[in-house]
Amino acid sequence: MSDDMTDETPVNATAAERPSENAAVTGSSALPEGELNRLTDEIIAGIKTVYDPEIPADVYEIGLIYKIDIGDDRAVKIDMSLTSPNCPSAQELPIMVENPVAGVAGVKEAKVTVVWDPPWDPSRMSDEARLVLNMW
């Protein structure tokens, strides 16, 4: 029985016990690996130019970008969250993320969807964001 309890611990770990994580990136197997890597790097670089108006860190490092999916046709779908459902920038932040991604050479189009599951929490922030926000 104690082994079963030990096995359940990671599943039931609180957000504070999980390491921070940035976006999961998935890409088309139809794209050459080098091209997929280039697109991924340039998409992330574009996203990192977008700062939350209320927090002096970019949305990628804050952990608001949950998933980046690069399709066979080079259409990019991004799942992102906000720090709160009451975020005053809820209307403009997704567009602010779409624009630089759509501007990456080779990207057909970019579409951002705001998701609330899982809810954002500070454990998603990178060390870089924690340093900027003095959250050590």
N, C-alpha and C. Protein backbone atom coordinates (compact mmCIF):
# COMPACT_ATOMS: atom_id res chain seq x y z
N MET A 1 0.80 -1.19 0.00
CA MET A 1 0.00 0.00 0.00
C MET A 1 0.85 1.26 0.00
N SER A 2 1.92 1.24 0.74
CA SER A 2 2.74 2.44 0.78
C SER A 2 3.36 2.72 -0.59
N ASP A 3 3.63 1.67 -1.36
CA ASP A 3 4.14 1.88 -2.72
C ASP A 3 3.12 2.60 -3.57
N ASP A 4 1.84 2.24 -3.43
CA ASP A 4 0.78 2.91 -4.18
C ASP A 4 0.70 4.38 -3.82
N MET A 5 0.85 4.69 -2.55
CA MET A 5 0.79 6.08 -2.12
C MET A 5 1.96 6.86 -2.71
N THR A 6 3.13 6.25 -2.74
CA THR A 6 4.30 6.90 -3.30
C THR A 6 4.09 7.17 -4.79
N ASP A 7 3.51 6.20 -5.50
CA ASP A 7 3.26 6.37 -6.92
C ASP A 7 2.27 7.50 -7.20
N GLU A 8 1.34 7.75 -6.28
CA GLU A 8 0.33 8.78 -6.49
C GLU A 8 0.86 10.19 -6.21
N THR A 9 1.92 10.31 -5.47
CA THR A 9 2.40 11.62 -5.05
C THR A 9 2.65 12.57 -6.22
N PRO A 10 3.36 12.19 -7.29
CA PRO A 10 3.58 13.13 -8.39
C PRO A 10 2.29 13.57 -9.07
N VAL A 11 1.32 12.67 -9.16
CA VAL A 11 0.06 13.01 -9.80
C VAL A 11 -0.68 14.06 -8.99
N ASN A 12 -0.61 13.95 -7.68
CA ASN A 12 -1.33 14.85 -6.80
C ASN A 12 -0.49 16.04 -6.35
N ALA A 13 0.70 16.22 -6.88
CA ALA A 13 1.57 17.30 -6.46
C ALA A 13 0.90 18.65 -6.72
N THR A 14 1.08 19.56 -5.79
CA THR A 14 0.52 20.89 -5.98
C THR A 14 1.32 21.64 -7.01
N ALA A 15 0.76 22.74 -7.51
CA ALA A 15 1.44 23.55 -8.52
C ALA A 15 2.78 24.04 -8.00
N ALA A 16 2.85 24.36 -6.72
CA ALA A 16 4.09 24.87 -6.14
C ALA A 16 5.19 23.81 -6.14
N GLU A 17 4.82 22.51 -6.17
CA GLU A 17 5.80 21.44 -6.15
C GLU A 17 6.28 21.05 -7.55
N ARG A 18 5.56 21.48 -8.57
CA ARG A 18 5.96 21.15 -9.94
C ARG A 18 6.97 22.19 -10.43
N PRO A 19 7.90 21.79 -11.26
CA PRO A 19 8.83 22.76 -11.82
C PRO A 19 8.10 23.67 -12.81
N SER A 20 8.61 24.89 -12.97
CA SER A 20 8.00 25.79 -13.95
C SER A 20 8.18 25.19 -15.34
N GLU A 21 7.29 25.52 -16.26
CA GLU A 21 7.36 24.95 -17.60
C GLU A 21 6.93 25.99 -18.61
N ASN A 22 7.57 25.97 -19.75
CA ASN A 22 7.16 26.84 -20.83
C ASN A 22 6.36 26.01 -21.82
N ALA A 23 6.02 26.60 -22.92
CA ALA A 23 5.12 25.99 -23.89
C ALA A 23 5.61 24.65 -24.43
N ALA A 24 4.68 23.75 -24.60
CA ALA A 24 4.95 22.51 -25.32
C ALA A 24 4.88 22.85 -26.81
N VAL A 25 5.89 22.46 -27.55
CA VAL A 25 5.92 22.75 -28.98
C VAL A 25 5.75 21.45 -29.74
N THR A 26 4.75 21.42 -30.63
CA THR A 26 4.56 20.27 -31.49
C THR A 26 4.67 20.75 -32.93
N GLY A 27 5.23 19.91 -33.76
CA GLY A 27 5.40 20.30 -35.15
C GLY A 27 5.10 19.16 -36.09
N SER A 28 4.92 19.51 -37.32
CA SER A 28 4.59 18.55 -38.35
C SER A 28 5.79 17.68 -38.69
N SER A 29 5.52 16.38 -38.82
CA SER A 29 6.59 15.48 -39.25
C SER A 29 6.87 15.65 -40.74
N ALA A 30 5.98 16.37 -41.44
CA ALA A 30 6.18 16.61 -42.87
C ALA A 30 7.23 17.69 -43.13
N LEU A 31 7.50 18.51 -42.13
CA LEU A 31 8.50 19.57 -42.29
C LEU A 31 9.89 19.03 -41.96
N PRO A 32 10.90 19.42 -42.73
CA PRO A 32 12.27 18.99 -42.40
C PRO A 32 12.65 19.48 -41.00
N GLU A 33 13.43 18.69 -40.30
CA GLU A 33 13.79 19.01 -38.92
C GLU A 33 14.43 20.39 -38.79
N GLY A 34 15.33 20.71 -39.70
CA GLY A 34 16.00 22.02 -39.65
C GLY A 34 15.01 23.17 -39.80
N GLU A 35 14.05 23.01 -40.69
CA GLU A 35 13.03 24.04 -40.91
C GLU A 35 12.11 24.15 -39.70
N LEU A 36 11.74 23.02 -39.12
CA LEU A 36 10.90 23.03 -37.93
C LEU A 36 11.62 23.72 -36.77
N ASN A 37 12.90 23.44 -36.62
CA ASN A 37 13.68 24.09 -35.55
C ASN A 37 13.77 25.59 -35.78
N ARG A 38 13.99 26.01 -37.02
CA ARG A 38 14.06 27.44 -37.33
C ARG A 38 12.73 28.12 -37.02
N LEU A 39 11.64 27.51 -37.50
CA LEU A 39 10.32 28.08 -37.23
C LEU A 39 10.07 28.19 -35.73
N THR A 40 10.38 27.13 -35.01
CA THR A 40 10.16 27.12 -33.56
C THR A 40 10.94 28.25 -32.89
N ASP A 41 12.23 28.37 -33.22
CA ASP A 41 13.06 29.42 -32.62
C ASP A 41 12.53 30.81 -32.94
N GLU A 42 12.15 31.03 -34.19
CA GLU A 42 11.68 32.36 -34.59
C GLU A 42 10.29 32.67 -34.02
N ILE A 43 9.44 31.66 -33.90
CA ILE A 43 8.12 31.86 -33.30
C ILE A 43 8.28 32.24 -31.83
N ILE A 44 9.12 31.51 -31.11
CA ILE A 44 9.34 31.82 -29.70
C ILE A 44 9.97 33.21 -29.55
N ALA A 45 10.92 33.54 -30.42
CA ALA A 45 11.53 34.87 -30.37
C ALA A 45 10.47 35.95 -30.59
N GLY A 46 9.54 35.71 -31.51
CA GLY A 46 8.46 36.67 -31.74
C GLY A 46 7.56 36.81 -30.54
N ILE A 47 7.21 35.69 -29.93
CA ILE A 47 6.35 35.72 -28.74
C ILE A 47 7.04 36.47 -27.61
N LYS A 48 8.36 36.30 -27.49
CA LYS A 48 9.11 36.95 -26.42
C LYS A 48 9.20 38.48 -26.57
N THR A 49 8.71 39.01 -27.68
CA THR A 49 8.65 40.47 -27.84
C THR A 49 7.38 41.05 -27.22
N VAL A 50 6.47 40.18 -26.79
CA VAL A 50 5.18 40.61 -26.24
C VAL A 50 5.25 40.61 -24.72
N TYR A 51 5.04 41.78 -24.16
CA TYR A 51 5.08 41.93 -22.71
C TYR A 51 3.68 42.15 -22.17
N ASP A 52 3.40 41.55 -21.03
CA ASP A 52 2.15 41.80 -20.34
C ASP A 52 2.20 43.25 -19.87
N PRO A 53 1.19 44.06 -20.18
CA PRO A 53 1.22 45.48 -19.80
C PRO A 53 1.33 45.72 -18.30
N GLU A 54 0.95 44.74 -17.49
CA GLU A 54 0.98 44.94 -16.04
C GLU A 54 2.17 44.27 -15.37
N ILE A 55 2.93 43.47 -16.12
CA ILE A 55 4.06 42.73 -15.54
C ILE A 55 5.28 42.98 -16.43
N PRO A 56 6.41 43.38 -15.87
CA PRO A 56 7.58 43.70 -16.69
C PRO A 56 8.35 42.47 -17.17
N ALA A 57 7.64 41.50 -17.75
CA ALA A 57 8.27 40.31 -18.31
C ALA A 57 7.44 39.88 -19.51
N ASP A 58 8.09 39.16 -20.44
CA ASP A 58 7.36 38.75 -21.63
C ASP A 58 6.43 37.58 -21.34
N VAL A 59 5.41 37.43 -22.17
CA VAL A 59 4.37 36.43 -21.93
C VAL A 59 4.89 34.99 -21.98
N TYR A 60 5.96 34.76 -22.73
CA TYR A 60 6.54 33.41 -22.80
C TYR A 60 7.20 33.06 -21.47
N GLU A 61 8.00 33.97 -20.94
CA GLU A 61 8.70 33.71 -19.69
C GLU A 61 7.75 33.69 -18.49
N ILE A 62 6.65 34.44 -18.58
CA ILE A 62 5.65 34.41 -17.51
C ILE A 62 4.96 33.05 -17.48
N GLY A 63 4.98 32.35 -18.59
CA GLY A 63 4.36 31.02 -18.66
C GLY A 63 2.93 31.06 -19.17
N LEU A 64 2.57 32.12 -19.88
CA LEU A 64 1.21 32.23 -20.40
C LEU A 64 1.01 31.42 -21.68
N ILE A 65 2.09 31.05 -22.35
CA ILE A 65 1.99 30.27 -23.58
C ILE A 65 2.05 28.80 -23.20
N TYR A 66 0.95 28.08 -23.43
CA TYR A 66 0.85 26.68 -23.04
C TYR A 66 1.27 25.72 -24.15
N LYS A 67 0.91 26.05 -25.39
CA LYS A 67 1.18 25.12 -26.49
C LYS A 67 1.36 25.89 -27.79
N ILE A 68 2.33 25.43 -28.58
CA ILE A 68 2.57 25.96 -29.92
C ILE A 68 2.54 24.76 -30.86
N ASP A 69 1.62 24.78 -31.82
CA ASP A 69 1.48 23.68 -32.76
C ASP A 69 1.71 24.20 -34.17
N ILE A 70 2.73 23.66 -34.83
CA ILE A 70 3.06 24.06 -36.21
C ILE A 70 2.55 22.95 -37.13
N GLY A 71 1.56 23.29 -37.95
CA GLY A 71 0.93 22.31 -38.82
C GLY A 71 1.69 22.02 -40.10
N ASP A 72 1.26 20.96 -40.81
CA ASP A 72 1.84 20.59 -42.10
C ASP A 72 1.82 21.76 -43.07
N ASP A 73 0.76 22.56 -43.00
CA ASP A 73 0.60 23.69 -43.92
C ASP A 73 1.26 24.97 -43.39
N ARG A 74 2.01 24.83 -42.27
CA ARG A 74 2.73 25.94 -41.62
C ARG A 74 1.80 26.91 -40.91
N ALA A 75 0.57 26.51 -40.68
CA ALA A 75 -0.33 27.30 -39.85
C ALA A 75 0.07 27.04 -38.40
N VAL A 76 0.12 28.08 -37.60
CA VAL A 76 0.55 27.96 -36.21
C VAL A 76 -0.64 28.21 -35.30
N LYS A 77 -0.89 27.25 -34.41
CA LYS A 77 -1.96 27.38 -33.42
C LYS A 77 -1.30 27.47 -32.05
N ILE A 78 -1.71 28.47 -31.30
CA ILE A 78 -1.12 28.71 -29.98
C ILE A 78 -2.22 28.70 -28.93
N ASP A 79 -2.01 27.94 -27.87
CA ASP A 79 -2.89 27.99 -26.70
C ASP A 79 -2.17 28.83 -25.66
N MET A 80 -2.86 29.84 -25.17
CA MET A 80 -2.28 30.67 -24.12
C MET A 80 -3.32 30.93 -23.06
N SER A 81 -2.85 31.31 -21.90
CA SER A 81 -3.74 31.67 -20.82
C SER A 81 -3.43 33.10 -20.41
N LEU A 82 -4.14 33.57 -19.43
CA LEU A 82 -3.90 34.89 -18.86
C LEU A 82 -3.71 34.71 -17.37
N THR A 83 -3.15 35.70 -16.71
CA THR A 83 -2.90 35.56 -15.28
C THR A 83 -4.20 35.52 -14.49
N SER A 84 -5.27 36.04 -15.07
CA SER A 84 -6.56 36.07 -14.40
C SER A 84 -7.67 36.19 -15.43
N PRO A 85 -8.83 35.59 -15.18
CA PRO A 85 -9.96 35.77 -16.10
C PRO A 85 -10.40 37.23 -16.19
N ASN A 86 -10.04 38.02 -15.19
CA ASN A 86 -10.40 39.44 -15.18
C ASN A 86 -9.29 40.33 -15.74
N CYS A 87 -8.33 39.75 -16.43
CA CYS A 87 -7.21 40.50 -16.99
C CYS A 87 -7.72 41.63 -17.89
N PRO A 88 -7.31 42.87 -17.62
CA PRO A 88 -7.78 43.98 -18.44
C PRO A 88 -7.24 43.94 -19.88
N SER A 89 -6.22 43.14 -20.13
CA SER A 89 -5.64 43.03 -21.48
C SER A 89 -6.11 41.79 -22.22
N ALA A 90 -7.20 41.19 -21.76
CA ALA A 90 -7.69 39.93 -22.33
C ALA A 90 -7.99 40.03 -23.81
N GLN A 91 -8.45 41.16 -24.28
CA GLN A 91 -8.78 41.32 -25.69
C GLN A 91 -7.54 41.52 -26.56
N GLU A 92 -6.58 42.31 -26.07
CA GLU A 92 -5.44 42.65 -26.92
C GLU A 92 -4.26 41.68 -26.85
N LEU A 93 -4.03 41.00 -25.73
CA LEU A 93 -2.86 40.12 -25.63
C LEU A 93 -2.85 39.01 -26.68
N PRO A 94 -3.94 38.31 -26.94
CA PRO A 94 -3.89 37.28 -28.00
C PRO A 94 -3.51 37.86 -29.36
N ILE A 95 -4.01 39.02 -29.69
CA ILE A 95 -3.67 39.66 -30.96
C ILE A 95 -2.20 40.09 -30.96
N MET A 96 -1.73 40.55 -29.81
CA MET A 96 -0.32 40.95 -29.68
C MET A 96 0.60 39.75 -29.87
N VAL A 97 0.14 38.55 -29.54
CA VAL A 97 0.93 37.33 -29.75
C VAL A 97 0.81 36.87 -31.20
N GLU A 98 -0.38 36.94 -31.77
CA GLU A 98 -0.59 36.51 -33.16
C GLU A 98 0.28 37.29 -34.15
N ASN A 99 0.36 38.59 -33.98
CA ASN A 99 1.03 39.44 -34.97
C ASN A 99 2.50 39.08 -35.21
N PRO A 100 3.36 38.99 -34.19
CA PRO A 100 4.75 38.64 -34.50
C PRO A 100 4.92 37.21 -35.00
N VAL A 101 4.04 36.30 -34.57
CA VAL A 101 4.13 34.92 -35.05
C VAL A 101 3.76 34.87 -36.53
N ALA A 102 2.71 35.58 -36.91
CA ALA A 102 2.29 35.61 -38.32
C ALA A 102 3.37 36.25 -39.19
N GLY A 103 4.22 37.09 -38.60
CA GLY A 103 5.29 37.75 -39.35
C GLY A 103 6.54 36.91 -39.55
N VAL A 104 6.60 35.73 -38.96
CA VAL A 104 7.77 34.85 -39.12
C VAL A 104 7.76 34.28 -40.54
N ALA A 105 8.90 34.38 -41.21
CA ALA A 105 9.02 33.86 -42.58
C ALA A 105 8.67 32.37 -42.61
N GLY A 106 7.74 32.01 -43.49
CA GLY A 106 7.33 30.61 -43.63
C GLY A 106 6.07 30.26 -42.88
N VAL A 107 5.60 31.13 -42.00
CA VAL A 107 4.35 30.86 -41.28
C VAL A 107 3.18 31.30 -42.15
N LYS A 108 2.26 30.37 -42.40
CA LYS A 108 1.10 30.67 -43.24
C LYS A 108 0.13 31.60 -42.52
N GLU A 109 -0.20 31.26 -41.28
CA GLU A 109 -1.10 32.06 -40.45
C GLU A 109 -0.88 31.69 -39.00
N ALA A 110 -1.34 32.57 -38.10
CA ALA A 110 -1.22 32.31 -36.67
C ALA A 110 -2.59 32.51 -36.03
N LYS A 111 -2.94 31.61 -35.14
CA LYS A 111 -4.21 31.70 -34.42
C LYS A 111 -3.95 31.42 -32.95
N VAL A 112 -4.36 32.35 -32.09
CA VAL A 112 -4.19 32.18 -30.65
C VAL A 112 -5.55 31.91 -30.02
N THR A 113 -5.60 30.90 -29.18
CA THR A 113 -6.81 30.56 -28.42
C THR A 113 -6.48 30.73 -26.95
N VAL A 114 -7.34 31.45 -26.24
CA VAL A 114 -7.17 31.60 -24.80
C VAL A 114 -7.82 30.40 -24.11
N VAL A 115 -7.05 29.74 -23.26
CA VAL A 115 -7.53 28.57 -22.51
C VAL A 115 -7.42 28.85 -21.02
N TRP A 116 -8.27 28.20 -20.26
CA TRP A 116 -8.27 28.40 -18.80
C TRP A 116 -7.95 27.13 -18.04
N ASP A 117 -7.73 26.03 -18.75
CA ASP A 117 -7.42 24.78 -18.09
C ASP A 117 -6.10 24.25 -18.62
N PRO A 118 -5.09 24.11 -17.80
CA PRO A 118 -5.10 24.42 -16.38
C PRO A 118 -5.00 25.93 -16.15
N PRO A 119 -5.51 26.39 -15.02
CA PRO A 119 -5.39 27.82 -14.74
C PRO A 119 -3.93 28.20 -14.55
N TRP A 120 -3.58 29.40 -14.97
CA TRP A 120 -2.21 29.87 -14.79
C TRP A 120 -1.94 30.07 -13.31
N ASP A 121 -0.70 29.76 -12.92
CA ASP A 121 -0.25 30.08 -11.57
C ASP A 121 1.24 30.41 -11.65
N PRO A 122 1.79 31.08 -10.64
CA PRO A 122 3.18 31.54 -10.70
C PRO A 122 4.22 30.44 -10.89
N SER A 123 3.88 29.19 -10.63
CA SER A 123 4.86 28.11 -10.83
C SER A 123 5.22 27.94 -12.30
N ARG A 124 4.43 28.48 -13.20
CA ARG A 124 4.71 28.37 -14.64
C ARG A 124 5.78 29.35 -15.10
N MET A 125 6.12 30.32 -14.27
CA MET A 125 7.12 31.32 -14.66
C MET A 125 8.51 30.72 -14.73
N SER A 126 9.29 31.20 -15.69
CA SER A 126 10.68 30.77 -15.81
C SER A 126 11.53 31.47 -14.75
N ASP A 127 12.73 30.98 -14.58
CA ASP A 127 13.66 31.62 -13.65
C ASP A 127 13.92 33.06 -14.08
N GLU A 128 13.98 33.29 -15.39
CA GLU A 128 14.20 34.64 -15.91
C GLU A 128 13.09 35.60 -15.44
N ALA A 129 11.84 35.16 -15.55
CA ALA A 129 10.71 36.00 -15.11
C ALA A 129 10.75 36.21 -13.60
N ARG A 130 11.09 35.16 -12.86
CA ARG A 130 11.18 35.30 -11.40
C ARG A 130 12.23 36.32 -11.02
N LEU A 131 13.35 36.32 -11.73
CA LEU A 131 14.43 37.26 -11.45
C LEU A 131 13.97 38.69 -11.73
N VAL A 132 13.34 38.90 -12.87
CA VAL A 132 12.84 40.23 -13.24
C VAL A 132 11.82 40.73 -12.22
N LEU A 133 10.98 39.83 -11.74
CA LEU A 133 9.92 40.21 -10.80
C LEU A 133 10.36 40.10 -9.34
N ASN A 134 11.64 39.76 -9.12
CA ASN A 134 12.18 39.65 -7.76
C ASN A 134 11.35 38.70 -6.91
N MET A 135 11.07 37.52 -7.46
CA MET A 135 10.22 36.52 -6.78
C MET A 135 11.04 35.34 -6.27
N TRP A 136 12.19 35.57 -5.70
CA TRP A 136 13.01 34.49 -5.17
C TRP A 136 12.81 34.33 -3.73
